[in-house]
Short mmCIF file of C-alpha atoms in Angstrom, two decimals:
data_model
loop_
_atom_site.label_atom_id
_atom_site.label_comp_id
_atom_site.label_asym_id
_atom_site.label_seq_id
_atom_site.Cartn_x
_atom_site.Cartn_y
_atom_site.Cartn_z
CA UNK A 20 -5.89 -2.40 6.78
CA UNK A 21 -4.58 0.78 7.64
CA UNK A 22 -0.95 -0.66 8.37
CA UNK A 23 -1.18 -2.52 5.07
CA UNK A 24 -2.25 1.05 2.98
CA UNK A 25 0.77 2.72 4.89
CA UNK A 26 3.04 -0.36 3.70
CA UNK A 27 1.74 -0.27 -0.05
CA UNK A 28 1.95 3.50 -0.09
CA UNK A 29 5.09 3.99 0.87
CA UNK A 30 6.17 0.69 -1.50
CA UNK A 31 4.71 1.43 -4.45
CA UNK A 32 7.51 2.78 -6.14
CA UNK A 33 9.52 -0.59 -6.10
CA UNK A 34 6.99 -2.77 -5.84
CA UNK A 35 7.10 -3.75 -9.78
CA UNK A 36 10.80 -3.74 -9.33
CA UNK A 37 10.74 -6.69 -7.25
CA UNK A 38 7.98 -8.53 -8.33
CA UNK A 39 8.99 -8.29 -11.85
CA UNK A 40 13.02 -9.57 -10.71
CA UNK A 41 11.39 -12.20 -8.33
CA UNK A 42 9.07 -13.59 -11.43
CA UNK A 43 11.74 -13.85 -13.76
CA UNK A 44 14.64 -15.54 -11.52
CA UNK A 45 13.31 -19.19 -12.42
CA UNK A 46 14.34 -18.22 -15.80
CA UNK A 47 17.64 -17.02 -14.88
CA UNK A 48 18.06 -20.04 -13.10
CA UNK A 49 17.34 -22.21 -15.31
CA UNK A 50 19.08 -20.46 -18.06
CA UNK A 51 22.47 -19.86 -16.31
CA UNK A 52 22.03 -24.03 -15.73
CA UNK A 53 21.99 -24.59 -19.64
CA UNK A 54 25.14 -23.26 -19.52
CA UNK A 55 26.85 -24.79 -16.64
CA UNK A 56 25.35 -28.12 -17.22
CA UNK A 57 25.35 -27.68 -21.18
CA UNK A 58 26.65 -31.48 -21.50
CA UNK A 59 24.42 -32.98 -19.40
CA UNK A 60 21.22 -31.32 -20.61
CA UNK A 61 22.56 -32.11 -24.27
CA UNK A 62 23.04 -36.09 -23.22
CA UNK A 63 19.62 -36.06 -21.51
CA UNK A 64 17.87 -34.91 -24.19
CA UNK A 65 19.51 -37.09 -26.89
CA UNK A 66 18.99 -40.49 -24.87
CA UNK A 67 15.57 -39.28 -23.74
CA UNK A 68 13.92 -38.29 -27.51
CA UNK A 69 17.10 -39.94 -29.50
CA UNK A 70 16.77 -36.72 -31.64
CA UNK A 71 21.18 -36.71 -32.31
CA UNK A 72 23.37 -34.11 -30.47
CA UNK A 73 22.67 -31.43 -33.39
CA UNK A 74 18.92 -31.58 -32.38
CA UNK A 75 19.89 -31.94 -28.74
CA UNK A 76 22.30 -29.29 -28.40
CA UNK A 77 19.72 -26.53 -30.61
CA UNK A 78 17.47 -27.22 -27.56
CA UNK A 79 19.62 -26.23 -24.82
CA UNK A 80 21.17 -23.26 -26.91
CA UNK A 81 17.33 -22.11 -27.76
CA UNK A 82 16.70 -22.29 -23.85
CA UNK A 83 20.00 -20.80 -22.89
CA UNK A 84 19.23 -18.08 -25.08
CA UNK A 85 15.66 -17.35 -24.91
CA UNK A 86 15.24 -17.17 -21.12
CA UNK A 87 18.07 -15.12 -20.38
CA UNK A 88 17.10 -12.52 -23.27
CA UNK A 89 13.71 -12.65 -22.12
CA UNK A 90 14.85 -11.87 -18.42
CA UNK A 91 16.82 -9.18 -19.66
CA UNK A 92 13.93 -7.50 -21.45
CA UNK A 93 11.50 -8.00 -18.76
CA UNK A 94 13.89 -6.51 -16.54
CA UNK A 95 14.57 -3.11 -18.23
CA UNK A 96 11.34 -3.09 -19.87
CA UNK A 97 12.20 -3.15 -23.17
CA UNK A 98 9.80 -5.12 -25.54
CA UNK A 99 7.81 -7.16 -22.90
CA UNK A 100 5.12 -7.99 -25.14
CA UNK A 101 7.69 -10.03 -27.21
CA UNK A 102 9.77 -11.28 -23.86
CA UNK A 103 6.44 -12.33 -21.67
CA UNK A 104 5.73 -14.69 -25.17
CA UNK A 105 9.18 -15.47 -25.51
CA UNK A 106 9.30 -17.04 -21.73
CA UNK A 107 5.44 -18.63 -22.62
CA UNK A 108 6.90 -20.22 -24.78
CA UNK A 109 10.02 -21.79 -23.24
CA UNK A 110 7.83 -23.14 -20.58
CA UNK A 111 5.82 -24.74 -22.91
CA UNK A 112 8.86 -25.89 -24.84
CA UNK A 113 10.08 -27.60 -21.64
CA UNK A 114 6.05 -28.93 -20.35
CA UNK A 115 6.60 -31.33 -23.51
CA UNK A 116 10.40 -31.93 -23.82
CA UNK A 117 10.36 -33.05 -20.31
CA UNK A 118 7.93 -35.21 -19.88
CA UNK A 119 6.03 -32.64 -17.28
CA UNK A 120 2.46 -33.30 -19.01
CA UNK A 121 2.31 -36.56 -17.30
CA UNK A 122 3.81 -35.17 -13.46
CA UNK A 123 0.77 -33.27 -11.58
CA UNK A 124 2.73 -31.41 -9.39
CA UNK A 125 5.35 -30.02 -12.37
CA UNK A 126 2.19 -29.55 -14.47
CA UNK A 127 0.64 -27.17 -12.07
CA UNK A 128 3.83 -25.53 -10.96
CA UNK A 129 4.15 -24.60 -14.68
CA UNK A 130 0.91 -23.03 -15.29
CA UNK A 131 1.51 -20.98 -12.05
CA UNK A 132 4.42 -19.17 -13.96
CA UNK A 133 2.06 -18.92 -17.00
CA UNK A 134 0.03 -17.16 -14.89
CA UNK A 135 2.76 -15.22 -13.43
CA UNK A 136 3.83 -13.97 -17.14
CA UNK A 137 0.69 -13.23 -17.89
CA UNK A 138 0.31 -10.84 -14.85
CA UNK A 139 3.55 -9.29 -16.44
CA UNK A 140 1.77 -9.05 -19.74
CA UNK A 141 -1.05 -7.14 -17.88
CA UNK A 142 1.36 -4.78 -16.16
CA UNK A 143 2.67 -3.78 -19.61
CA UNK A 144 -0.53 -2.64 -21.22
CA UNK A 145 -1.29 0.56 -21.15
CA UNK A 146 -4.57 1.92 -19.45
CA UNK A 147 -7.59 2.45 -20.97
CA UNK A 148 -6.06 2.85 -24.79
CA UNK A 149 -8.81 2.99 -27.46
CA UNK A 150 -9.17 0.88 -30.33
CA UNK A 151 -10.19 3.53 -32.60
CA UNK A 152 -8.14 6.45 -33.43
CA UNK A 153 -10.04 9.85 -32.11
CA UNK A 154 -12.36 7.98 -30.10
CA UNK A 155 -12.54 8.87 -26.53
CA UNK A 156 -11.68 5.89 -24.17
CA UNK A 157 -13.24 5.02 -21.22
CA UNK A 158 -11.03 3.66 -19.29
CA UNK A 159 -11.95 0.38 -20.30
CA UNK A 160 -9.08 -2.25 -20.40
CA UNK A 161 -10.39 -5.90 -21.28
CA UNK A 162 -7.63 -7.70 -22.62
CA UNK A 163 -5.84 -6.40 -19.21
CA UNK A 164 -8.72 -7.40 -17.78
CA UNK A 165 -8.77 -10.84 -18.40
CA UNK A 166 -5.29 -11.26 -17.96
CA UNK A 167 -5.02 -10.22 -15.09
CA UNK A 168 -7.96 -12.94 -14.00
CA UNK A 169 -6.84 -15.59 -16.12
CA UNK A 170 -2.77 -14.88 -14.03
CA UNK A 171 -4.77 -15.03 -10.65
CA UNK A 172 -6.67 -17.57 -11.63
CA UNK A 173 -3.19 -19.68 -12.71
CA UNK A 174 -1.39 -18.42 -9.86
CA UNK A 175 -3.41 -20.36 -7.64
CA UNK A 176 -2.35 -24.05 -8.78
CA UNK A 177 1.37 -23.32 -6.97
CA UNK A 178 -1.19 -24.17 -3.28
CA UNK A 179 -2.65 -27.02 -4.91
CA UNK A 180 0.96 -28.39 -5.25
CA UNK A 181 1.37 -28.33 -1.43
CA UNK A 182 -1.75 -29.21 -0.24
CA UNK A 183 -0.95 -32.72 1.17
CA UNK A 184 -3.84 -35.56 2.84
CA UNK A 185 -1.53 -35.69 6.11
CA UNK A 186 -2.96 -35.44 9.65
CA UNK A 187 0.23 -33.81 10.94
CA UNK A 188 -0.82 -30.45 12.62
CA UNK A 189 1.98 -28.73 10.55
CA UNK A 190 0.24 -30.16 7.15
CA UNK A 191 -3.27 -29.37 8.45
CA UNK A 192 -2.57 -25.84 9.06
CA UNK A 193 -1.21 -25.60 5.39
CA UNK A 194 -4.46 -26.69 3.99
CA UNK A 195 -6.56 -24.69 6.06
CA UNK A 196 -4.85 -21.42 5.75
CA UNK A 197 -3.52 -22.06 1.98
CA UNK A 198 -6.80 -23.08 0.53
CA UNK A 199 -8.50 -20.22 2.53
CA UNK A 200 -6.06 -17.62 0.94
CA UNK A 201 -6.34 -19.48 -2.59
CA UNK A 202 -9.88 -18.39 -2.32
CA UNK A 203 -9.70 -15.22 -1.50
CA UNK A 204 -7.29 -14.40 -4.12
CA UNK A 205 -9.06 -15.97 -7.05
CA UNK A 206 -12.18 -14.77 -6.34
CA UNK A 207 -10.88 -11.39 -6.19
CA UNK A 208 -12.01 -10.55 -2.18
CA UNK A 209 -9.28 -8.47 -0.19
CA UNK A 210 -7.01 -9.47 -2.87
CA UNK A 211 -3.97 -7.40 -1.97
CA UNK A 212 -4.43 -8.13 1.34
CA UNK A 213 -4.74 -11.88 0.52
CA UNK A 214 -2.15 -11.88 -1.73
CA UNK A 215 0.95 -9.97 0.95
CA UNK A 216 -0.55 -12.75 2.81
CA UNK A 217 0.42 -15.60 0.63
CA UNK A 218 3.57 -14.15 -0.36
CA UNK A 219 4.63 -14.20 3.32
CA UNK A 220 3.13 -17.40 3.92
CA UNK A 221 5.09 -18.80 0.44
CA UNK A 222 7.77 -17.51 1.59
CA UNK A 223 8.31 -19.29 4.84
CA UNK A 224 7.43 -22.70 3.03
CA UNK A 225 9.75 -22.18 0.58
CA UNK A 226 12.47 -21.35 2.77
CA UNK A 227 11.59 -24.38 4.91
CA UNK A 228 10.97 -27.06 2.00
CA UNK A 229 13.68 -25.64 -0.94
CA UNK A 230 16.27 -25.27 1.25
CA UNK A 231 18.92 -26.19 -1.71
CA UNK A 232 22.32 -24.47 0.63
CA UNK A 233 21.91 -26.89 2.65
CA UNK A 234 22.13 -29.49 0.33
CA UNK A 235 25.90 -30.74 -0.74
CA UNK A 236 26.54 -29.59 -4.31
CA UNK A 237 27.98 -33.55 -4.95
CA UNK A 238 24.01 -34.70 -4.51
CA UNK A 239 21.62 -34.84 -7.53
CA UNK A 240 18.57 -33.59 -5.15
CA UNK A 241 20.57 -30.41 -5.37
CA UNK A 242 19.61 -29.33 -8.58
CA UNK A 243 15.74 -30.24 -7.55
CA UNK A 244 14.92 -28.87 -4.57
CA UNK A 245 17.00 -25.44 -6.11
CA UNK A 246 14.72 -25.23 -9.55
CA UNK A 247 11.33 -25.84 -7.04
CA UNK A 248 12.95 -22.81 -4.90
CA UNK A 249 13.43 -20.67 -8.20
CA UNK A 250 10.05 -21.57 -9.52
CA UNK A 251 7.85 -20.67 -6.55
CA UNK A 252 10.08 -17.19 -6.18
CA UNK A 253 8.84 -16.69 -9.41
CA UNK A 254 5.37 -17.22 -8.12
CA UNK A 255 6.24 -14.98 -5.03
CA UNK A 256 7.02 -12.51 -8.10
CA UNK A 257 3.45 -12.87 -9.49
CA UNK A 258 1.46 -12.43 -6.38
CA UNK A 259 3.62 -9.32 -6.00
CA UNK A 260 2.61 -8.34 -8.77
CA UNK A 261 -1.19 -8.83 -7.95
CA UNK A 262 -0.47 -6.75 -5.08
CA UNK A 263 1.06 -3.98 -7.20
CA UNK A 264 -1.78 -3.82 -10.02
CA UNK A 265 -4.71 -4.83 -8.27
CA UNK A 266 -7.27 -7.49 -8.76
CA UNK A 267 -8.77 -6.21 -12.21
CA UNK A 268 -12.37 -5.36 -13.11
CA UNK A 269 -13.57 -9.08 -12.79
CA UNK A 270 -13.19 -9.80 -9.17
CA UNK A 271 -15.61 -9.29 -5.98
CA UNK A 272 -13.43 -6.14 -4.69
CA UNK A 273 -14.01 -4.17 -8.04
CA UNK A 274 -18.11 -5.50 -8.08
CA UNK A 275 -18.19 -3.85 -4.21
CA UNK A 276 -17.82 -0.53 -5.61
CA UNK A 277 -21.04 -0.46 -7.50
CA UNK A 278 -22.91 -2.05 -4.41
#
C-alpha cells in the first residue's frame, strides 16, 4: 500500500490526463473510421434499415461529427457537461442502429463506456457546490455521488464480457482473478488499489486478445478486433479514472471511516 500511495502521489498530476485521453480514444476511433470508411458505413446502413443514402449518409456525418467534437471537448475541458451527453448519446445512437441490443457481449461492452462517461461526468462537477445561493455547503456532492457508483457499477460489465465456461488454466485464472477484482471494485473495497489492478490486468488481455497490428489490413477481422481494442482502452480510461477520483461516498472504503 505504501508503494501504491508513493505511485498515486507522485501521479496525480496526470492521472486525469490519461484517463480522460484513454476513455475517449474509442471515439476517436470510431470517428476517424466514419471518415475513412464513409462509403461503406453509408451502404451498410442503407441496405441494413433501407432508410435512402440521404438518411444513411446524415448518420455517419452525425457520428463523424459528434464523437470527434465531443473528444475534443473532453480533452481540453471545455463544456464536458454537453460533450459527456453528446458521446451518451452516440453510443446509444449506435446500441440501436446496429443491431447491438440483441449481441450480449456488444451490449455490455457499451454500457461499460456509459459508465466510463459517466465517471467523466463526475470528474467535472465541482465539489461540494450548494444548491442555494448563501447557504453554506457541506461538502455534500450527491449527484457526483451517484455517478460515480452508477460508472463503477457499469464499468464492471467489460469482465463479464471475458469471463468464458472453459477449463483451460489460462481461462480459469481469468475468472478467478477478474470476478474477484469486479467485486472489489463495485463494492467500493480497496478500490484504487483494485482498480490499478484491473487496469494492469486489462491491459495485458487486451494486448493479448486485440492484437489488430498483427492482423493484415486486406482482412475484415481487422476492423473488429481494432474497435474491441479501442473500446476496452476506453474502459482502461474509466478505471483510471476511478483511481484518480476515488470510490465516492457510497462504497465500503468511504463507510470504514465512520467505523
Amino acid at each position: 500500500m505504501d508503494i501504491f500511495s508513493q505511485v498515486f502521489r507522485r501521479t496525480k498530476h496526470v492521472l486525469p490526463h490519461v484517463a480522460r485521453f484513454c476513455l475517449v480514444s474509442t471515439f476517436f476511433e470510431d470517428g476517424v473510421r466514419m471518415y475513412t470508411q464513409w462509403s461503406e458505413q453509408r451502404d451498410y446502413m442503407d441496405m441494413t434499415w433501407g432508410c435512402g443514402y440521404f438518411l444513411a449518409s446524415l448518420f455517419v456525418l452525425l457520428n463523424l461529427l459528434g464523437q470527434l467534437s465531443g473528444v475534443f471537448m473532453v480533452l481540453f475541458r471545455l463544456k464536458v457537461n454537453y460533450a459527456c451527453f453528446m458521446l451518451f448519446g452516440i453510443v446509444i445512437l449506435q446500441t440501436v442502429a446496429y443491431s447491438i441490443l440483441w449481441d450480449v457481449t456488444f451490449l455490455f461492452r457499451n454500457l461499460a463506456l456509459l459508465g466510463a462517461l459517466l465517471l467523466v461526468l463526475a470528474e467535472s462537477r465541482s465539489e461540494g457546490r450548494s444548491l442555494f445561493a448563501g447557504v453554506p455547503s457541506m461538502g455534500d456532492n450527491k449527484p457526483k455521488t451517484y455517478l460515480q457508483l452508477t460508472g463503477r457499477v457499469l464499468i464492471i460489465f467489460m469482465f463479464a464480457t471475458l469471463l468464458r465456461l472453459e477449463f483451460s488454466v489460462l481461462q480459469m485464472l481469468v475468472n478467478v482473478i477478474g470476478s474477484l477484482l469486479m467485486v472489489l471494485v463495485m463494492i467500493g473495497f480497496k478500490t484504487k488499489l483494485s482498480a490499478l489492478v484491473l487496469v494492469a490486468w486489462l491491459s495485458v488481455l487486451n494486448l493479448y486478445f486485440n492484437a489488430w497490428w498483427n492482423i493484415p489490413a486486406y482482412k475484415p477481422a481487422r476492423d473488429f478486433v481494432k474497435y474491441d481494442f479501442f473500446q476496452v482502452l476506453s474502459v482502461i480510461g474509466g478505471l483510471l479514472m476511478i483511481v484518480n477520483l476515488g470510490p465516492g461516498g457510497v462504497s465500503m472504503d468511504e463507510h470504514k471511516k465512520n467505523w
